[in-house]
Amino acid sequence: MYIKPEHIVSSQQQLREHYEMPHEIVIKKQIDFLAPYGQKLISMSPFFVLATVGKNGVDASPKGGYPGFVKTVGEKTLLIPDYAGNNRLDGIQNIIENPQVGLTFLVPGYNETFRVNGKATISIDPSLCEFFTDTGKKVKSVIVVEIEEAFIHCGQAISLAKLWDSESQINKDKAPSLDEIIAFHTKPETV
């Protein structure tokens, strides 16, 4: 696809000329702590996406568990268990290089998302890891996020995607299976 140079947005000013200014409430809803409603939404969320940036680029990792698997500690701190998984460690390695993180929490059936931005550290403190024994799974480390921004994000994306509507869910038999995907990536090179 060819992108015409005269249509490329290359400055903040040019971007602002193309979009209206946000409504006052959109700015005021951003706070630097977890309000009670934010703590409640996190306690109801079984899923979030963790965005990180490191020397190898950007990573957006899905994280899931039982509702409330991310623990809030007061208004400024989140504790996130990291269980043994595929051991790529993309996000955790990025946090070591650059502590800035973004999290987007989803609550099934709730159209708005809850966003948190802050600085993260990785802890292997056994007492923190043992804080998450309720799943029976061994926690390898805990991601500790010090909150810098927290805010509700409008539900337009989820509404447009009809994410929670059962009619919009695909028949999983039509999607590529995990076996097919693995076979593609592990097949011998053809000459």
PDB file of C-alpha atoms in Angstrom:
ATOM      1  CA  MET A   1       0.000   0.000   0.000  1.00  0.00           C
ATOM      2  CA  TYR A   2       1.300   3.395  -0.941  1.00  0.00           C
ATOM      3  CA  ILE A   3       1.038   6.193   1.611  1.00  0.00           C
ATOM      4  CA  LYS A   4       1.169   9.660   0.116  1.00  0.00           C
ATOM      5  CA  PRO A   5       3.751  11.799   1.944  1.00  0.00           C
ATOM      6  CA  GLU A   6       1.440  14.821   2.064  1.00  0.00           C
ATOM      7  CA  HIS A   7      -1.014  12.785   4.191  1.00  0.00           C
ATOM      8  CA  ILE A   8       1.480  11.665   6.828  1.00  0.00           C
ATOM      9  CA  VAL A   9       0.999  13.297  10.222  1.00  0.00           C
ATOM     10  CA  SER A  10       4.442  14.134  11.567  1.00  0.00           C
ATOM     11  CA  SER A  11       3.919  16.621  14.399  1.00  0.00           C
ATOM     12  CA  GLN A  12       1.808  17.041  17.516  1.00  0.00           C
ATOM     13  CA  GLN A  13       0.462  20.325  16.134  1.00  0.00           C
ATOM     14  CA  GLN A  14      -0.618  18.679  12.879  1.00  0.00           C
ATOM     15  CA  LEU A  15      -2.321  15.903  14.848  1.00  0.00           C
ATOM     16  CA  ARG A  16      -4.209  18.409  17.045  1.00  0.00           C
ATOM     17  CA  GLU A  17      -5.354  20.315  13.960  1.00  0.00           C
ATOM     18  CA  HIS A  18      -6.951  17.098  12.685  1.00  0.00           C
ATOM     19  CA  TYR A  19      -8.679  16.100  15.964  1.00  0.00           C
ATOM     20  CA  GLU A  20     -10.854  18.137  18.313  1.00  0.00           C
ATOM     21  CA  MET A  21      -9.641  18.822  21.830  1.00  0.00           C
ATOM     22  CA  PRO A  22     -10.851  16.243  24.365  1.00  0.00           C
ATOM     23  CA  HIS A  23     -13.815  17.100  26.569  1.00  0.00           C
ATOM     24  CA  GLU A  24     -12.926  18.457  30.012  1.00  0.00           C
ATOM     25  CA  ILE A  25     -14.157  15.306  31.790  1.00  0.00           C
ATOM     26  CA  VAL A  26     -11.808  13.160  29.674  1.00  0.00           C
ATOM     27  CA  ILE A  27      -8.887  15.114  31.140  1.00  0.00           C
ATOM     28  CA  LYS A  28     -10.282  15.311  34.695  1.00  0.00           C
ATOM     29  CA  LYS A  29     -10.953  11.560  34.928  1.00  0.00           C
ATOM     30  CA  GLN A  30      -7.191  10.871  34.901  1.00  0.00           C
ATOM     31  CA  ILE A  31      -5.891  10.704  38.469  1.00  0.00           C
ATOM     32  CA  ASP A  32      -2.635   9.507  40.017  1.00  0.00           C
ATOM     33  CA  PHE A  33      -4.106   6.955  42.428  1.00  0.00           C
ATOM     34  CA  LEU A  34      -6.681   4.182  42.598  1.00  0.00           C
ATOM     35  CA  ALA A  35     -10.073   5.559  43.551  1.00  0.00           C
ATOM     36  CA  PRO A  36     -12.445   3.073  45.222  1.00  0.00           C
ATOM     37  CA  TYR A  37     -14.168   2.369  41.871  1.00  0.00           C
ATOM     38  CA  GLY A  38     -10.768   1.529  40.320  1.00  0.00           C
ATOM     39  CA  GLN A  39      -9.934  -0.876  43.134  1.00  0.00           C
ATOM     40  CA  LYS A  40     -13.338  -2.517  42.664  1.00  0.00           C
ATOM     41  CA  LEU A  41     -12.888  -2.905  38.891  1.00  0.00           C
ATOM     42  CA  ILE A  42      -9.447  -4.472  39.346  1.00  0.00           C
ATOM     43  CA  SER A  43     -10.906  -6.882  41.932  1.00  0.00           C
ATOM     44  CA  MET A  44     -13.520  -7.941  39.341  1.00  0.00           C
ATOM     45  CA  SER A  45     -11.082  -8.300  36.443  1.00  0.00           C
ATOM     46  CA  PRO A  46      -9.823 -11.740  35.370  1.00  0.00           C
ATOM     47  CA  PHE A  47      -7.798 -10.308  32.465  1.00  0.00           C
ATOM     48  CA  PHE A  48      -5.540  -7.414  31.534  1.00  0.00           C
ATOM     49  CA  VAL A  49      -2.923  -6.528  28.950  1.00  0.00           C
ATOM     50  CA  LEU A  50       0.512  -5.414  30.152  1.00  0.00           C
ATOM     51  CA  ALA A  51       2.335  -3.057  27.761  1.00  0.00           C
ATOM     52  CA  THR A  52       6.085  -2.592  28.103  1.00  0.00           C
ATOM     53  CA  VAL A  53       8.911  -1.138  26.010  1.00  0.00           C
ATOM     54  CA  GLY A  54      12.534  -2.296  25.907  1.00  0.00           C
ATOM     55  CA  LYS A  55      15.533  -2.270  23.607  1.00  0.00           C
ATOM     56  CA  ASN A  56      13.891  -4.910  21.390  1.00  0.00           C
ATOM     57  CA  GLY A  57      10.694  -2.888  21.027  1.00  0.00           C
ATOM     58  CA  VAL A  58       7.172  -3.004  22.389  1.00  0.00           C
ATOM     59  CA  ASP A  59       5.414  -5.924  24.043  1.00  0.00           C
ATOM     60  CA  ALA A  60       1.737  -6.236  24.957  1.00  0.00           C
ATOM     61  CA  SER A  61       1.272  -9.405  27.008  1.00  0.00           C
ATOM     62  CA  PRO A  62      -2.123 -10.809  28.007  1.00  0.00           C
ATOM     63  CA  LYS A  63      -2.360 -11.764  31.690  1.00  0.00           C
ATOM     64  CA  GLY A  64      -5.213 -13.708  33.246  1.00  0.00           C
ATOM     65  CA  GLY A  65      -6.392 -15.418  36.381  1.00  0.00           C
ATOM     66  CA  TYR A  66      -9.328 -15.528  38.740  1.00  0.00           C
ATOM     67  CA  PRO A  67     -11.185 -12.199  39.182  1.00  0.00           C
ATOM     68  CA  GLY A  68      -9.004 -10.060  41.413  1.00  0.00           C
ATOM     69  CA  PHE A  69      -5.767 -11.973  40.853  1.00  0.00           C
ATOM     70  CA  VAL A  70      -4.090  -8.548  40.680  1.00  0.00           C
ATOM     71  CA  LYS A  71      -3.941  -7.211  44.220  1.00  0.00           C
ATOM     72  CA  THR A  72      -4.239  -3.550  45.158  1.00  0.00           C
ATOM     73  CA  VAL A  73      -2.173  -2.254  48.065  1.00  0.00           C
ATOM     74  CA  GLY A  74      -3.643   1.052  49.088  1.00  0.00           C
ATOM     75  CA  GLU A  75      -4.233   3.654  46.404  1.00  0.00           C
ATOM     76  CA  LYS A  76      -0.812   3.654  44.731  1.00  0.00           C
ATOM     77  CA  THR A  77       0.409   0.062  44.309  1.00  0.00           C
ATOM     78  CA  LEU A  78      -0.536  -3.061  42.372  1.00  0.00           C
ATOM     79  CA  LEU A  79       0.897  -6.545  42.899  1.00  0.00           C
ATOM     80  CA  ILE A  80       0.779  -8.839  39.864  1.00  0.00           C
ATOM     81  CA  PRO A  81       1.742 -12.510  40.158  1.00  0.00           C
ATOM     82  CA  ASP A  82       3.865 -13.925  37.351  1.00  0.00           C
ATOM     83  CA  TYR A  83       3.480 -17.677  36.985  1.00  0.00           C
ATOM     84  CA  ALA A  84       5.737 -19.988  35.011  1.00  0.00           C
ATOM     85  CA  GLY A  85       4.562 -19.870  31.413  1.00  0.00           C
ATOM     86  CA  ASN A  86       6.371 -20.030  28.113  1.00  0.00           C
ATOM     87  CA  ASN A  87       9.460 -18.397  29.673  1.00  0.00           C
ATOM     88  CA  ARG A  88       9.913 -15.837  26.876  1.00  0.00           C
ATOM     89  CA  LEU A  89       9.921 -13.141  29.586  1.00  0.00           C
ATOM     90  CA  ASP A  90       9.398 -10.373  27.011  1.00  0.00           C
ATOM     91  CA  GLY A  91       7.553  -7.989  29.330  1.00  0.00           C
ATOM     92  CA  ILE A  92       9.634  -8.717  32.425  1.00  0.00           C
ATOM     93  CA  GLN A  93      12.886  -8.169  30.521  1.00  0.00           C
ATOM     94  CA  ASN A  94      11.478  -4.896  29.216  1.00  0.00           C
ATOM     95  CA  ILE A  95      10.597  -3.777  32.761  1.00  0.00           C
ATOM     96  CA  ILE A  96      14.206  -4.309  33.838  1.00  0.00           C
ATOM     97  CA  GLU A  97      15.339  -2.069  30.958  1.00  0.00           C
ATOM     98  CA  ASN A  98      12.488   0.456  31.182  1.00  0.00           C
ATOM     99  CA  PRO A  99      10.149   0.456  34.207  1.00  0.00           C
ATOM    100  CA  GLN A 100       7.312   2.371  32.455  1.00  0.00           C
ATOM    101  CA  VAL A 101       4.250   0.128  32.001  1.00  0.00           C
ATOM    102  CA  GLY A 102       0.666   0.447  30.830  1.00  0.00           C
ATOM    103  CA  LEU A 103      -2.131  -1.896  31.906  1.00  0.00           C
ATOM    104  CA  THR A 104      -5.617  -2.227  30.452  1.00  0.00           C
ATOM    105  CA  PHE A 105      -8.058  -4.216  32.603  1.00  0.00           C
ATOM    106  CA  LEU A 106     -11.174  -5.899  31.196  1.00  0.00           C
ATOM    107  CA  VAL A 107     -14.203  -7.091  33.156  1.00  0.00           C
ATOM    108  CA  PRO A 108     -16.399  -9.525  31.186  1.00  0.00           C
ATOM    109  CA  GLY A 109     -19.767  -7.956  30.437  1.00  0.00           C
ATOM    110  CA  TYR A 110     -18.575  -4.434  31.327  1.00  0.00           C
ATOM    111  CA  ASN A 111     -17.925  -2.215  28.300  1.00  0.00           C
ATOM    112  CA  GLU A 112     -15.520   0.270  29.859  1.00  0.00           C
ATOM    113  CA  THR A 113     -11.879  -0.667  30.408  1.00  0.00           C
ATOM    114  CA  PHE A 114      -9.754   0.512  33.301  1.00  0.00           C
ATOM    115  CA  ARG A 115      -6.279   1.797  32.515  1.00  0.00           C
ATOM    116  CA  VAL A 116      -3.271   2.167  34.776  1.00  0.00           C
ATOM    117  CA  ASN A 117       0.140   3.595  33.885  1.00  0.00           C
ATOM    118  CA  GLY A 118       3.134   3.601  36.174  1.00  0.00           C
ATOM    119  CA  LYS A 119       6.568   2.270  37.011  1.00  0.00           C
ATOM    120  CA  ALA A 120       7.159  -1.410  37.660  1.00  0.00           C
ATOM    121  CA  THR A 121       9.765  -3.475  39.429  1.00  0.00           C
ATOM    122  CA  ILE A 122      10.210  -7.240  39.555  1.00  0.00           C
ATOM    123  CA  SER A 123      10.410  -8.895  42.975  1.00  0.00           C
ATOM    124  CA  ILE A 124      11.308 -12.492  43.828  1.00  0.00           C
ATOM    125  CA  ASP A 125      10.728 -11.909  47.551  1.00  0.00           C
ATOM    126  CA  PRO A 126       9.325 -15.237  48.846  1.00  0.00           C
ATOM    127  CA  SER A 127       6.879 -13.450  51.175  1.00  0.00           C
ATOM    128  CA  LEU A 128       5.391 -11.538  48.217  1.00  0.00           C
ATOM    129  CA  CYS A 129       5.266 -14.670  46.059  1.00  0.00           C
ATOM    130  CA  GLU A 130       3.536 -16.600  48.860  1.00  0.00           C
ATOM    131  CA  PHE A 131       0.871 -13.882  48.975  1.00  0.00           C
ATOM    132  CA  PHE A 132      -0.595 -15.570  45.860  1.00  0.00           C
ATOM    133  CA  THR A 133      -0.885 -19.185  47.062  1.00  0.00           C
ATOM    134  CA  ASP A 134      -4.671 -19.319  46.591  1.00  0.00           C
ATOM    135  CA  THR A 135      -4.367 -20.733  43.035  1.00  0.00           C
ATOM    136  CA  GLY A 136      -2.079 -23.622  43.920  1.00  0.00           C
ATOM    137  CA  LYS A 137       0.305 -22.449  41.170  1.00  0.00           C
ATOM    138  CA  LYS A 138       3.853 -21.399  42.014  1.00  0.00           C
ATOM    139  CA  VAL A 139       4.482 -17.701  41.532  1.00  0.00           C
ATOM    140  CA  LYS A 140       7.909 -17.099  39.985  1.00  0.00           C
ATOM    141  CA  SER A 141       7.965 -13.356  40.633  1.00  0.00           C
ATOM    142  CA  VAL A 142       5.709 -10.428  41.457  1.00  0.00           C
ATOM    143  CA  ILE A 143       5.443  -7.339  39.290  1.00  0.00           C
ATOM    144  CA  VAL A 144       5.035  -4.352  41.618  1.00  0.00           C
ATOM    145  CA  VAL A 145       3.487  -1.327  39.902  1.00  0.00           C
ATOM    146  CA  GLU A 146       3.651   2.124  41.461  1.00  0.00           C
ATOM    147  CA  ILE A 147       0.688   3.988  39.954  1.00  0.00           C
ATOM    148  CA  GLU A 148       1.243   7.292  38.166  1.00  0.00           C
ATOM    149  CA  GLU A 149      -2.052   7.462  36.214  1.00  0.00           C
ATOM    150  CA  ALA A 150      -5.375   5.658  36.557  1.00  0.00           C
ATOM    151  CA  PHE A 151      -8.569   6.215  34.622  1.00  0.00           C
ATOM    152  CA  ILE A 152     -11.669   4.645  33.132  1.00  0.00           C
ATOM    153  CA  HIS A 153     -11.631   4.365  29.350  1.00  0.00           C
ATOM    154  CA  CYS A 154     -14.867   4.721  27.398  1.00  0.00           C
ATOM    155  CA  GLY A 155     -16.466   1.512  26.165  1.00  0.00           C
ATOM    156  CA  GLN A 156     -16.685   2.460  22.491  1.00  0.00           C
ATOM    157  CA  ALA A 157     -14.071  -0.096  21.360  1.00  0.00           C
ATOM    158  CA  ILE A 158     -15.734  -2.983  23.194  1.00  0.00           C
ATOM    159  CA  SER A 159     -19.182  -1.869  22.027  1.00  0.00           C
ATOM    160  CA  LEU A 160     -18.068  -1.613  18.390  1.00  0.00           C
ATOM    161  CA  ALA A 161     -16.380  -5.021  18.607  1.00  0.00           C
ATOM    162  CA  LYS A 162     -19.452  -6.502  20.340  1.00  0.00           C
ATOM    163  CA  LEU A 163     -16.883  -8.294  22.455  1.00  0.00           C
ATOM    164  CA  TRP A 164     -19.325  -9.500  25.096  1.00  0.00           C
ATOM    165  CA  ASP A 165     -22.164 -10.410  22.683  1.00  0.00           C
ATOM    166  CA  SER A 166     -22.444 -14.174  22.334  1.00  0.00           C
ATOM    167  CA  GLU A 167     -23.644 -13.756  18.715  1.00  0.00           C
ATOM    168  CA  SER A 168     -20.327 -12.152  17.754  1.00  0.00           C
ATOM    169  CA  GLN A 169     -18.195 -15.024  19.032  1.00  0.00           C
ATOM    170  CA  ILE A 170     -16.623 -17.104  16.301  1.00  0.00           C
ATOM    171  CA  ASN A 171     -16.995 -20.814  15.902  1.00  0.00           C
ATOM    172  CA  LYS A 172     -13.586 -21.851  17.211  1.00  0.00           C
ATOM    173  CA  ASP A 173     -13.523 -24.760  14.735  1.00  0.00           C
ATOM    174  CA  LYS A 174     -13.124 -22.161  11.954  1.00  0.00           C
ATOM    175  CA  ALA A 175     -10.007 -20.604  13.513  1.00  0.00           C
ATOM    176  CA  PRO A 176      -6.545 -22.134  13.108  1.00  0.00           C
ATOM    177  CA  SER A 177      -5.878 -24.669  15.861  1.00  0.00           C
ATOM    178  CA  LEU A 178      -2.860 -24.396  18.126  1.00  0.00           C
ATOM    179  CA  ASP A 179      -1.582 -27.650  16.579  1.00  0.00           C
ATOM    180  CA  GLU A 180      -1.755 -26.098  13.088  1.00  0.00           C
ATOM    181  CA  ILE A 181       0.085 -23.002  14.259  1.00  0.00           C
ATOM    182  CA  ILE A 182       2.837 -24.997  15.968  1.00  0.00           C
ATOM    183  CA  ALA A 183       3.179 -27.266  12.917  1.00  0.00           C
ATOM    184  CA  PHE A 184       3.683 -24.210  10.709  1.00  0.00           C
ATOM    185  CA  HIS A 185       6.463 -22.869  12.926  1.00  0.00           C
ATOM    186  CA  THR A 186       8.226 -26.186  13.421  1.00  0.00           C
ATOM    187  CA  LYS A 187       8.154 -27.600   9.883  1.00  0.00           C
ATOM    188  CA  PRO A 188      11.531 -28.210   8.280  1.00  0.00           C
ATOM    189  CA  GLU A 189      12.651 -25.574   5.822  1.00  0.00           C
ATOM    190  CA  THR A 190      12.059 -26.591   2.215  1.00  0.00           C
ATOM    191  CA  VAL A 191      14.841 -25.957  -0.268  1.00  0.00           C
TER     192      VAL A 191
END
